[in-house]
Coordinates of N, CA and C in Angstrom, one line a residue:
M1 N 2.5 -34.2 6.7 CA 1.5 -34.4 5.8 C 0.6 -33.1 5.8
L2 N 0.2 -32.7 4.6 CA -0.7 -31.5 4.5 C -2.1 -31.8 5.1
S3 N -2.5 -30.9 5.9 CA -3.9 -31.0 6.4 C -4.8 -30.0 5.6
V4 N -5.8 -30.5 4.9 CA -6.7 -29.7 4.1 C -7.7 -29.1 5.0
I5 N -7.9 -27.8 4.8 CA -8.8 -27.0 5.6 C -10.0 -26.6 4.6
P6 N -11.2 -27.1 4.8 CA -12.3 -26.8 3.9 C -12.6 -25.4 3.7
N7 N -12.6 -24.6 4.8 CA -12.9 -23.2 4.8 C -11.8 -22.4 5.5
P8 N -10.7 -22.1 4.9 CA -9.6 -21.5 5.5 C -9.9 -20.1 6.0
P9 N -9.4 -19.6 7.1 CA -9.7 -18.3 7.6 C -9.1 -17.2 6.6
R10 N -9.8 -16.2 6.4 CA -9.3 -15.1 5.6 C -8.6 -14.1 6.4
I11 N -7.6 -13.4 5.8 CA -7.0 -12.3 6.4 C -8.0 -11.1 6.5
A12 N -8.0 -10.5 7.7 CA -9.0 -9.5 8.0 C -8.5 -8.4 8.8
L13 N -8.9 -7.2 8.5 CA -8.4 -6.0 9.1 C -9.4 -5.6 10.3
P14 N -8.9 -5.2 11.4 CA -9.8 -4.6 12.4 C -10.3 -3.3 12.0
I15 N -11.6 -3.0 12.4 CA -12.3 -1.8 12.0 C -12.4 -0.9 13.2
V16 N -12.0 0.3 13.0 CA -12.0 1.3 14.1 C -13.4 1.5 14.6
G17 N -13.7 1.4 15.9 CA -15.0 1.6 16.5 C -15.9 0.5 16.3
S18 N -15.4 -0.7 16.0 CA -16.3 -1.8 15.7 C -15.6 -3.1 16.2
E19 N -16.4 -4.1 16.5 CA -15.9 -5.4 16.8 C -15.8 -6.3 15.6
D20 N -16.2 -5.8 14.5 CA -16.2 -6.5 13.2 C -14.8 -6.4 12.6
F21 N -14.6 -7.3 11.6 CA -13.3 -7.2 10.8 C -13.7 -7.2 9.3
F22 N -12.7 -6.6 8.6 CA -12.9 -6.5 7.1 C -12.1 -7.6 6.4
P23 N -12.7 -8.5 5.8 CA -11.9 -9.6 5.1 C -11.3 -9.1 3.8
V24 N -10.0 -9.4 3.7 CA -9.2 -9.0 2.5 C -9.2 -10.0 1.4
R25 N -9.4 -9.5 0.2 CA -9.3 -10.4 -1.0 C -8.0 -10.3 -1.7
R26 N -7.8 -9.1 -2.4 CA -6.6 -8.9 -3.2 C -5.9 -7.6 -2.7
V27 N -4.6 -7.5 -3.0 CA -3.9 -6.2 -2.7 C -3.3 -5.7 -3.9
Y28 N -3.8 -4.6 -4.4 CA -3.3 -3.9 -5.6 C -2.5 -2.6 -5.1
C29 N -1.4 -2.3 -5.9 CA -0.6 -1.1 -5.5 C -0.4 -0.3 -6.8
V30 N -0.5 1.0 -6.7 CA -0.2 1.9 -7.8 C 1.2 2.4 -7.7
G31 N 1.9 2.5 -8.8 CA 3.3 2.9 -8.7 C 3.5 4.4 -9.1
R32 N 4.4 5.0 -8.4 CA 4.9 6.4 -8.7 C 3.7 7.4 -8.9
N33 N 2.9 7.5 -7.9 CA 1.7 8.3 -8.0 C 1.8 9.7 -7.3
Y34 N 3.0 10.0 -6.8 CA 3.3 11.4 -6.4 C 4.4 11.9 -7.2
A35 N 4.3 13.2 -7.7 CA 5.2 13.7 -8.7 C 6.7 13.7 -8.2
A36 N 6.8 14.1 -6.9 CA 8.2 14.2 -6.4 C 8.8 12.9 -6.2
H37 N 8.0 11.9 -5.9 CA 8.6 10.5 -5.8 C 8.9 10.0 -7.2
A38 N 8.1 10.3 -8.2 CA 8.4 9.8 -9.6 C 9.7 10.4 -10.0
R39 N 9.9 11.7 -9.7 CA 11.2 12.3 -10.0 C 12.4 11.7 -9.3
E40 N 12.2 11.4 -8.0 CA 13.4 10.8 -7.3 C 13.7 9.4 -7.8
M41 N 12.7 8.8 -8.5 CA 12.9 7.4 -9.1 C 13.4 7.6 -10.5
G42 N 13.6 8.8 -11.0 CA 14.2 9.0 -12.3 C 13.1 9.0 -13.4
K43 N 11.9 9.3 -13.1 CA 10.8 9.3 -14.1 C 10.1 10.6 -14.2
D44 N 9.5 10.8 -15.4 CA 8.8 12.1 -15.6 C 7.3 11.9 -15.3
P45 N 6.8 12.6 -14.2 CA 5.4 12.4 -13.8 C 4.4 12.9 -14.8
E46 N 4.8 13.8 -15.7 CA 3.9 14.4 -16.7 C 3.6 13.5 -17.8
R47 N 4.4 12.4 -18.0 CA 4.3 11.6 -19.2 C 3.8 10.2 -18.9
E48 N 4.0 9.7 -17.7 CA 3.7 8.3 -17.5 C 2.3 8.1 -16.9
P49 N 1.5 7.2 -17.6 CA 0.2 6.9 -17.1 C 0.4 6.0 -15.8
P50 N -0.7 5.9 -15.0 CA -0.6 5.0 -13.8 C -0.3 3.6 -14.2
F51 N 0.4 2.8 -13.3 CA 0.5 1.4 -13.5 C 0.4 0.7 -12.2
F52 N 0.1 -0.5 -12.2 CA -0.2 -1.3 -11.0 C 0.7 -2.5 -10.9
F53 N 0.9 -3.0 -9.6 CA 1.4 -4.3 -9.3 C 0.7 -4.8 -8.2
M54 N 0.9 -6.1 -7.8 CA 0.2 -6.7 -6.7 C 1.1 -7.3 -5.7
K55 N 0.6 -7.4 -4.5 CA 1.2 -8.1 -3.4 C 0.2 -9.2 -3.0
P56 N 0.7 -10.4 -2.5 CA -0.2 -11.4 -2.0 C -0.8 -10.9 -0.7
A57 N -2.1 -11.3 -0.5 CA -2.8 -10.8 0.6 C -2.1 -11.2 1.9
D58 N -1.4 -12.4 1.9 CA -0.8 -12.8 3.1 C 0.6 -12.1 3.4
A59 N 0.9 -11.1 2.5 CA 2.0 -10.3 2.8 C 1.7 -9.1 3.7
L60 N 0.4 -9.0 4.0 CA -0.1 -8.0 4.9 C 0.4 -8.3 6.3
Q61 N 0.9 -7.3 7.0 CA 1.3 -7.4 8.4 C 0.3 -6.5 9.2
I62 N -0.7 -7.0 9.9 CA -1.7 -6.2 10.5 C -1.1 -5.6 11.8
V63 N -1.2 -4.3 11.9 CA -0.8 -3.6 13.1 C -2.0 -3.0 13.8
P64 N -2.5 -3.8 14.8 CA -3.9 -3.5 15.3 C -4.0 -2.3 16.2
G65 N -2.9 -1.8 16.8 CA -3.1 -0.7 17.7 C -1.9 0.3 17.6
S66 N -1.8 1.1 18.7 CA -0.8 2.1 18.6 C 0.6 1.6 19.1
E67 N 0.7 0.5 19.7 CA 1.9 -0.1 20.2 C 2.8 -0.6 19.0
A68 N 4.1 -0.4 19.2 CA 5.0 -0.9 18.1 C 5.0 -2.4 18.0
V69 N 5.1 -2.9 16.8 CA 5.2 -4.3 16.6 C 6.5 -4.6 15.9
D70 N 7.0 -5.8 16.0 CA 8.2 -6.2 15.3 C 8.0 -6.4 13.8
H71 N 8.8 -5.9 13.0 CA 8.7 -6.1 11.6 C 10.0 -6.8 11.1
P72 N 9.8 -8.0 10.4 CA 11.0 -8.8 10.0 C 11.7 -8.2 8.8
Y73 N 13.0 -8.1 9.0 CA 13.8 -7.7 7.8 C 14.0 -8.9 6.9
P74 N 13.6 -8.8 5.6 CA 13.6 -10.0 4.8 C 14.9 -10.5 4.3
P75 N 15.1 -11.7 3.9 CA 16.3 -12.2 3.4 C 16.5 -11.7 2.0
R76 N 17.7 -11.9 1.4 CA 18.1 -11.6 0.0 C 18.0 -10.1 -0.3
T77 N 18.3 -9.3 0.6 CA 18.3 -7.8 0.3 C 19.3 -7.2 1.3
A78 N 19.9 -6.1 0.8 CA 20.8 -5.2 1.6 C 20.3 -3.8 1.5
N79 N 19.1 -3.6 1.0 CA 18.6 -2.2 0.7 C 17.1 -2.3 0.8
Y80 N 16.6 -2.3 2.0 CA 15.1 -2.5 2.3 C 14.5 -1.2 2.5
H81 N 13.5 -0.8 1.7 CA 13.0 0.6 1.7 C 11.6 0.6 2.2
F82 N 11.3 1.8 2.9 CA 9.9 2.1 3.3 C 9.2 3.0 2.3
E83 N 7.9 2.8 2.2 CA 7.1 3.7 1.4 C 5.7 3.8 2.1
V84 N 5.4 5.0 2.8 CA 4.2 5.1 3.4 C 3.1 5.4 2.4
E85 N 1.9 4.8 2.6 CA 0.8 5.0 1.6 C -0.6 5.0 2.3
L86 N -1.5 5.7 1.8 CA -2.9 5.6 2.1 C -3.5 4.4 1.4
V87 N -4.2 3.5 2.1 CA -4.8 2.3 1.6 C -6.3 2.5 1.5
A88 N -6.9 2.3 0.3 CA -8.3 2.3 0.2 C -8.9 0.9 0.1
A89 N -9.9 0.6 0.9 CA -10.5 -0.7 1.0 C -11.9 -0.7 0.3
L90 N -12.1 -1.6 -0.6 CA -13.3 -1.6 -1.4 C -14.4 -2.4 -0.7
G91 N -15.6 -1.8 -0.6 CA -16.8 -2.5 -0.1 C -17.7 -3.0 -1.1
R92 N -17.5 -2.5 -2.4 CA -18.3 -2.9 -3.5 C -17.3 -3.1 -4.7
G93 N -17.7 -3.9 -5.6 CA -16.9 -4.2 -6.7 C -17.5 -3.8 -8.0
G94 N -16.9 -4.3 -9.1 CA -17.5 -4.0 -10.5 C -16.4 -3.9 -11.5
R95 N -16.9 -3.9 -12.8 CA -16.0 -3.6 -13.9 C -16.3 -2.3 -14.5
D96 N -15.3 -1.7 -15.1 CA -15.5 -0.4 -15.9 C -16.2 0.6 -15.1
I97 N -15.8 0.8 -13.8 CA -16.4 1.7 -12.9 C -16.1 3.1 -13.3
P98 N -17.1 4.0 -13.6 CA -16.8 5.4 -13.9 C -16.1 6.1 -12.7
A99 N -15.2 7.0 -13.1 CA -14.5 7.7 -12.0 C -15.5 8.5 -11.1
T100 N -16.6 9.0 -11.7 CA -17.6 9.8 -11.0 C -18.3 8.9 -10.0
E101 N -18.3 7.6 -10.1 CA -18.9 6.7 -9.1 C -18.0 5.9 -8.3
A102 N -16.7 6.1 -8.5 CA -15.7 5.2 -7.9 C -15.6 5.2 -6.4
L103 N -15.7 6.4 -5.9 CA -15.6 6.6 -4.4 C -16.8 5.9 -3.7
D104 N -17.9 5.7 -4.4 CA -19.0 5.0 -3.7 C -18.7 3.6 -3.4
H105 N -17.6 3.1 -4.0 CA -17.2 1.7 -3.8 C -16.2 1.5 -2.7
V106 N -15.8 2.6 -2.1 CA -14.8 2.6 -1.0 C -15.5 2.4 0.4
Y107 N -15.1 1.4 1.1 CA -15.6 1.1 2.4 C -14.9 1.9 3.5
G108 N -13.5 2.1 3.3 CA -12.8 2.8 4.3 C -11.3 2.9 3.9
Y109 N -10.5 3.5 4.8 CA -9.1 3.8 4.5 C -8.2 3.4 5.7
A110 N -7.0 3.2 5.4 CA -6.0 2.8 6.5 C -4.6 3.3 6.1
V111 N -3.7 3.4 7.1 CA -2.3 3.7 6.9 C -1.6 2.4 6.6
G112 N -0.8 2.4 5.5 CA -0.1 1.3 5.1 C 1.4 1.6 4.7
L113 N 2.2 0.5 4.6 CA 3.5 0.7 4.1 C 3.8 -0.4 3.0
D114 N 4.3 0.1 1.9 CA 4.8 -0.8 0.8 C 6.3 -1.0 1.0
M115 N 6.7 -2.0 1.7 CA 8.1 -2.3 1.9 C 8.7 -3.0 0.7
T116 N 9.9 -2.6 0.3 CA 10.5 -3.0 -1.0 C 11.9 -3.4 -0.9
R117 N 12.3 -4.5 -1.4 CA 13.7 -4.9 -1.6 C 14.2 -4.1 -2.8
R118 N 14.7 -2.9 -2.5 CA 15.0 -2.0 -3.6 C 16.2 -2.5 -4.5
D119 N 17.2 -3.1 -3.9 CA 18.2 -3.7 -4.7 C 17.7 -4.8 -5.7
V120 N 16.8 -5.6 -5.2 CA 16.2 -6.6 -6.0 C 15.3 -5.9 -7.1
Q121 N 14.6 -4.9 -6.8 CA 13.8 -4.2 -7.8 C 14.6 -3.5 -8.8
D122 N 15.7 -2.9 -8.4 CA 16.6 -2.3 -9.4 C 17.2 -3.3 -10.4
E123 N 17.5 -4.5 -9.9 CA 18.0 -5.5 -10.8 C 17.0 -6.0 -11.7
A124 N 15.7 -6.1 -11.2 CA 14.6 -6.5 -12.1 C 14.4 -5.5 -13.2
K125 N 14.4 -4.2 -12.8 CA 14.3 -3.2 -13.8 C 15.3 -3.3 -14.9
R126 N 16.6 -3.5 -14.4 CA 17.7 -3.5 -15.4 C 17.5 -4.7 -16.4
L127 N 17.0 -5.8 -15.9 CA 16.8 -7.0 -16.7 C 15.4 -7.1 -17.3
A128 N 14.6 -6.1 -17.1 CA 13.2 -6.1 -17.6 C 12.4 -7.3 -17.1
R129 N 12.6 -7.6 -15.8 CA 11.9 -8.7 -15.2 C 10.8 -8.2 -14.3
P130 N 9.9 -9.1 -13.9 CA 8.8 -8.7 -13.0 C 9.4 -8.2 -11.6
W131 N 8.5 -7.5 -10.8 CA 8.9 -7.0 -9.5 C 8.6 -7.9 -8.4
D132 N 8.0 -9.1 -8.6 CA 7.4 -9.9 -7.5 C 8.4 -10.1 -6.4
L133 N 9.6 -10.5 -6.6 CA 10.5 -10.7 -5.5 C 10.9 -9.5 -4.7
A134 N 10.8 -8.3 -5.4 CA 11.1 -7.1 -4.7 C 10.0 -6.6 -3.8
K135 N 8.7 -6.8 -4.3 CA 7.6 -6.2 -3.6 C 6.8 -7.2 -2.7
S136 N 7.0 -8.5 -2.8 CA 6.1 -9.5 -2.2 C 6.8 -10.2 -1.1
A137 N 7.8 -9.7 -0.4 CA 8.4 -10.3 0.8 C 7.3 -10.6 1.9
D138 N 7.6 -11.6 2.7 CA 6.7 -11.8 3.9 C 6.6 -10.5 4.7
A139 N 5.4 -10.1 5.1 CA 5.1 -9.0 5.9 C 5.5 -7.7 5.3
S140 N 5.5 -7.6 3.9 CA 6.0 -6.4 3.2 C 4.9 -5.4 3.1
A141 N 3.7 -5.6 3.6 CA 2.6 -4.7 3.5 C 2.0 -4.4 4.9
P142 N 2.8 -3.8 5.8 CA 2.2 -3.4 7.1 C 1.0 -2.5 6.9
I143 N -0.1 -2.7 7.8 CA -1.3 -1.9 7.6 C -2.0 -1.8 9.0
G144 N -2.5 -0.6 9.2 CA -3.2 -0.3 10.4 C -4.7 -0.6 10.4
P145 N -5.4 -0.3 11.4 CA -6.9 -0.5 11.4 C -7.6 0.3 10.4
L146 N -8.7 -0.2 9.9 CA -9.5 0.4 8.9 C -10.5 1.5 9.4
H147 N -10.5 2.6 8.9 CA -11.4 3.7 9.2 C -12.5 3.8 8.2
R148 N -13.8 3.6 8.6 CA -14.9 3.6 7.7 C -15.1 5.0 7.1
V149 N -15.5 5.0 5.8 CA -15.9 6.2 5.2 C -17.1 6.9 5.9
E150 N -18.0 6.1 6.4 CA -19.1 6.6 7.1 C -18.6 7.3 8.4
G151 N -18.9 8.6 8.4 CA -18.5 9.4 9.5 C -17.1 10.0 9.3
R152 N -16.3 9.5 8.4 CA -15.0 10.1 8.1 C -14.9 10.8 6.8
G153 N -15.6 10.3 5.8 CA -15.5 10.9 4.5 C -14.3 10.4 3.7
H154 N -14.1 11.0 2.5 CA -13.0 10.6 1.6 C -11.9 11.7 1.7
P155 N -10.7 11.3 2.1 CA -9.7 12.3 2.2 C -9.2 12.8 0.9
M156 N -9.2 14.1 0.7 CA -8.7 14.8 -0.5 C -7.4 15.4 -0.2
R157 N -7.1 15.7 1.0 CA -5.8 16.3 1.4 C -5.5 15.9 2.8
G158 N -4.3 16.1 3.3 CA -3.9 15.7 4.6 C -2.5 15.3 4.6
A159 N -1.7 15.5 5.7 CA -0.3 15.1 5.8 C -0.2 13.6 5.7
I160 N 0.8 13.2 5.0 CA 1.2 11.8 5.0 C 2.7 11.7 5.2
V161 N 3.1 11.1 6.3 CA 4.5 11.3 6.8 C 5.1 9.9 7.3
L162 N 6.4 9.8 7.3 CA 7.1 8.7 7.9 C 8.3 9.1 8.6
S163 N 8.6 8.6 9.8 CA 9.9 8.9 10.5 C 10.6 7.6 10.8
V164 N 11.9 7.7 10.9 CA 12.7 6.6 11.3 C 13.6 7.0 12.5
D165 N 13.4 6.4 13.6 CA 14.1 6.8 14.9 C 13.8 8.2 15.2
D166 N 12.5 8.6 15.0 CA 12.0 10.0 15.3 C 12.6 11.1 14.4
I167 N 13.3 10.7 13.3 CA 13.8 11.6 12.3 C 12.9 11.6 11.0
S168 N 12.3 12.7 10.6 CA 11.4 12.7 9.5 C 12.1 12.3 8.2
R169 N 11.5 11.4 7.5 CA 12.1 10.9 6.2 C 11.2 11.1 5.1
Q170 N 9.9 11.0 5.2 CA 8.9 11.3 4.2 C 7.9 12.3 4.7
A171 N 7.5 13.3 3.9 CA 6.5 14.2 4.3 C 5.9 14.8 3.0
G172 N 4.6 14.5 2.9 CA 3.8 14.9 1.7 C 2.4 15.2 2.1
D173 N 1.6 15.4 1.1 CA 0.2 15.6 1.3 C -0.6 14.8 0.3
L174 N -1.8 14.3 0.7 CA -2.6 13.4 -0.1 C -3.0 14.2 -1.4
S175 N -3.1 15.5 -1.3 CA -3.5 16.3 -2.5 C -2.5 16.2 -3.6
E176 N -1.3 15.7 -3.3 CA -0.2 15.7 -4.3 C -0.3 14.5 -5.2
M177 N -1.3 13.6 -5.0 CA -1.4 12.4 -5.8 C -1.6 12.9 -7.3
I178 N -0.9 12.2 -8.2 CA -1.1 12.5 -9.6 C -2.4 12.0 -10.1
W179 N -2.7 10.7 -9.7 CA -4.0 10.1 -10.1 C -4.8 9.9 -8.8
S180 N -6.0 10.5 -8.8 CA -6.8 10.5 -7.6 C -7.3 9.0 -7.3
I181 N -7.8 8.8 -6.1 CA -8.3 7.5 -5.7 C -9.4 7.1 -6.6
A182 N -10.3 8.0 -7.0 CA -11.3 7.6 -7.9 C -10.8 7.2 -9.3
D183 N -9.8 7.9 -9.8 CA -9.1 7.6 -11.1 C -8.5 6.2 -11.0
Q184 N -7.8 5.9 -9.9 CA -7.2 4.6 -9.7 C -8.2 3.5 -9.8
I185 N -9.3 3.6 -9.0 CA -10.3 2.6 -9.0 C -10.9 2.4 -10.4
A186 N -11.2 3.5 -11.1 CA -11.8 3.5 -12.4 C -10.8 2.7 -13.4
L187 N -9.6 3.1 -13.4 CA -8.6 2.5 -14.3 C -8.4 1.0 -14.0
L188 N -8.2 0.7 -12.7 CA -8.0 -0.7 -12.3 C -9.1 -1.6 -12.7
S189 N -10.4 -1.0 -12.6 CA -11.5 -1.8 -13.0 C -11.7 -2.1 -14.4
T190 N -10.8 -1.5 -15.3 CA -10.8 -1.9 -16.7 C -9.9 -3.1 -16.9
Y191 N -9.0 -3.4 -16.0 CA -8.1 -4.5 -16.1 C -8.7 -5.8 -15.3
F192 N -9.4 -5.5 -14.2 CA -9.9 -6.6 -13.4 C -11.3 -6.3 -13.0
E193 N -12.1 -7.3 -12.7 CA -13.3 -7.1 -12.0 C -13.0 -7.0 -10.5
L194 N -13.3 -5.8 -10.0 CA -13.0 -5.6 -8.6 C -14.1 -6.2 -7.7
H195 N -13.7 -6.5 -6.4 CA -14.6 -7.2 -5.5 C -14.5 -6.6 -4.1
P196 N -15.6 -6.7 -3.3 CA -15.4 -6.3 -1.9 C -14.3 -7.0 -1.3
G197 N -13.5 -6.3 -0.5 CA -12.3 -6.9 0.1 C -11.0 -6.6 -0.6
D198 N -11.1 -6.0 -1.8 CA -9.9 -5.6 -2.4 C -9.3 -4.3 -1.8
L199 N -8.0 -4.3 -1.7 CA -7.3 -3.1 -1.1 C -6.4 -2.5 -2.3
I200 N -6.3 -1.2 -2.2 CA -5.5 -0.4 -3.2 C -4.5 0.5 -2.4
F201 N -3.2 0.2 -2.5 CA -2.2 1.1 -1.9 C -2.0 2.2 -2.9
T202 N -2.2 3.4 -2.5 CA -2.5 4.5 -3.5 C -1.2 5.3 -3.8
G203 N 0.0 4.9 -3.4 CA 1.2 5.6 -3.8 C 1.8 6.3 -2.6
T204 N 3.1 6.6 -2.8 CA 3.9 7.2 -1.7 C 4.5 8.5 -2.1
P205 N 4.7 9.5 -1.2 CA 5.4 10.7 -1.5 C 6.9 10.5 -1.5
S206 N 7.7 11.5 -1.8 CA 9.1 11.4 -1.9 C 9.7 11.2 -0.6
G207 N 11.0 10.8 -0.6 CA 11.8 10.6 0.6 C 12.0 9.1 1.0
V208 N 11.6 8.2 0.1 CA 11.7 6.8 0.4 C 13.2 6.5 0.6
G209 N 13.5 5.5 1.5 CA 14.9 5.2 1.8 C 15.0 3.9 2.6
A210 N 16.2 3.5 2.8 CA 16.5 2.2 3.5 C 16.3 2.3 5.0
V211 N 15.9 1.2 5.6 CA 15.8 1.0 7.0 C 16.6 -0.2 7.4
E212 N 17.2 -0.1 8.6 CA 18.1 -1.2 9.1 C 17.5 -1.9 10.3
R213 N 18.0 -3.1 10.6 CA 17.6 -3.8 11.8 C 17.8 -2.9 13.0
G214 N 16.8 -3.0 13.9 CA 16.9 -2.2 15.1 C 16.3 -0.8 15.1
Q215 N 16.0 -0.3 13.9 CA 15.4 1.0 13.7 C 13.9 0.9 13.9
A216 N 13.3 2.0 14.3 CA 11.9 2.1 14.6 C 11.2 3.1 13.5
M217 N 10.2 2.6 12.9 CA 9.5 3.4 11.9 C 8.1 3.8 12.4
E218 N 7.7 5.0 12.1 CA 6.3 5.4 12.4 C 5.8 6.0 11.2
A219 N 4.7 5.5 10.7 CA 4.0 6.0 9.5 C 2.6 6.5 9.9
A220 N 2.3 7.8 9.5 CA 1.1 8.4 9.9 C 0.4 9.2 8.8
I221 N -0.9 9.2 8.8 CA -1.7 10.0 7.8 C -2.7 10.8 8.6
E222 N -2.8 12.1 8.3 CA -3.7 13.0 9.0 C -5.1 12.4 9.0
G223 N -5.7 12.2 10.2 CA -7.0 11.7 10.3 C -7.2 10.2 10.4
F224 N -6.0 9.5 10.2 CA -6.1 8.1 10.2 C -5.1 7.4 11.2
G225 N -4.5 8.3 12.0 CA -3.6 7.7 13.1 C -2.2 7.3 12.5
A226 N -1.6 6.4 13.3 CA -0.2 6.0 12.9 C 0.0 4.6 13.2
I227 N 1.0 4.0 12.5 CA 1.4 2.6 12.8 C 2.9 2.7 13.1
R228 N 3.3 1.8 14.1 CA 4.7 1.8 14.5 C 5.3 0.5 14.4
L229 N 6.5 0.4 13.9 CA 7.2 -0.9 13.7 C 8.6 -0.8 14.0
I230 N 9.2 -1.9 14.6 CA 10.6 -2.0 14.9 C 11.1 -3.1 14.0
V231 N 12.2 -2.8 13.2 CA 12.7 -3.7 12.3 C 13.6 -4.7 13.0
V232 N 13.4 -6.0 12.9 CA 14.1 -7.0 13.6 C 14.7 -8.0 12.6

């Protein structure tokens, strides 16, 4: 029998240098936001405006420290891909936020992964169907501790990398984003009223690829540390 919980606990991220936690509301993701990645996916980065999709908040897998954690390989796929991303966490919300004011709404940043059932996504694209089954697997959004803007600032450049079994697979720079973090927030706020607790996965550089059970992934962003996962 279902037990009703009047005030269910919220998913919350640990905050670097604090005993407090950041409660998560929604998880938005921007697609193909690095030119080289857009090209490797067969798209023209000069022509396509930004687009968004969502993951359920409980798809987050919180990686609280530097030790590797087990990451479950999901069912119904034989082509499970990694995508390292900078995640922006909003501390203020609003509608129709001007790009010139958008960064004032960011509370902090974290290292994240947008894990994807690529074969399921390819089939959805072929049939013009939604991406939900491809993007929303359990634990498909690993994320590290949150670094507050206060004292850290907003990253405009910096290495963003991912390795599998100590072999480099993705290597880019945050400055290579097609649409800046401010632009992403501004555009997203024309579709939704944004709220404190919203996360935005801001896109991945080129080099995405499959990972297998037993392999170890390390995702790192300059200034924000690294998260480590072992696929099980």
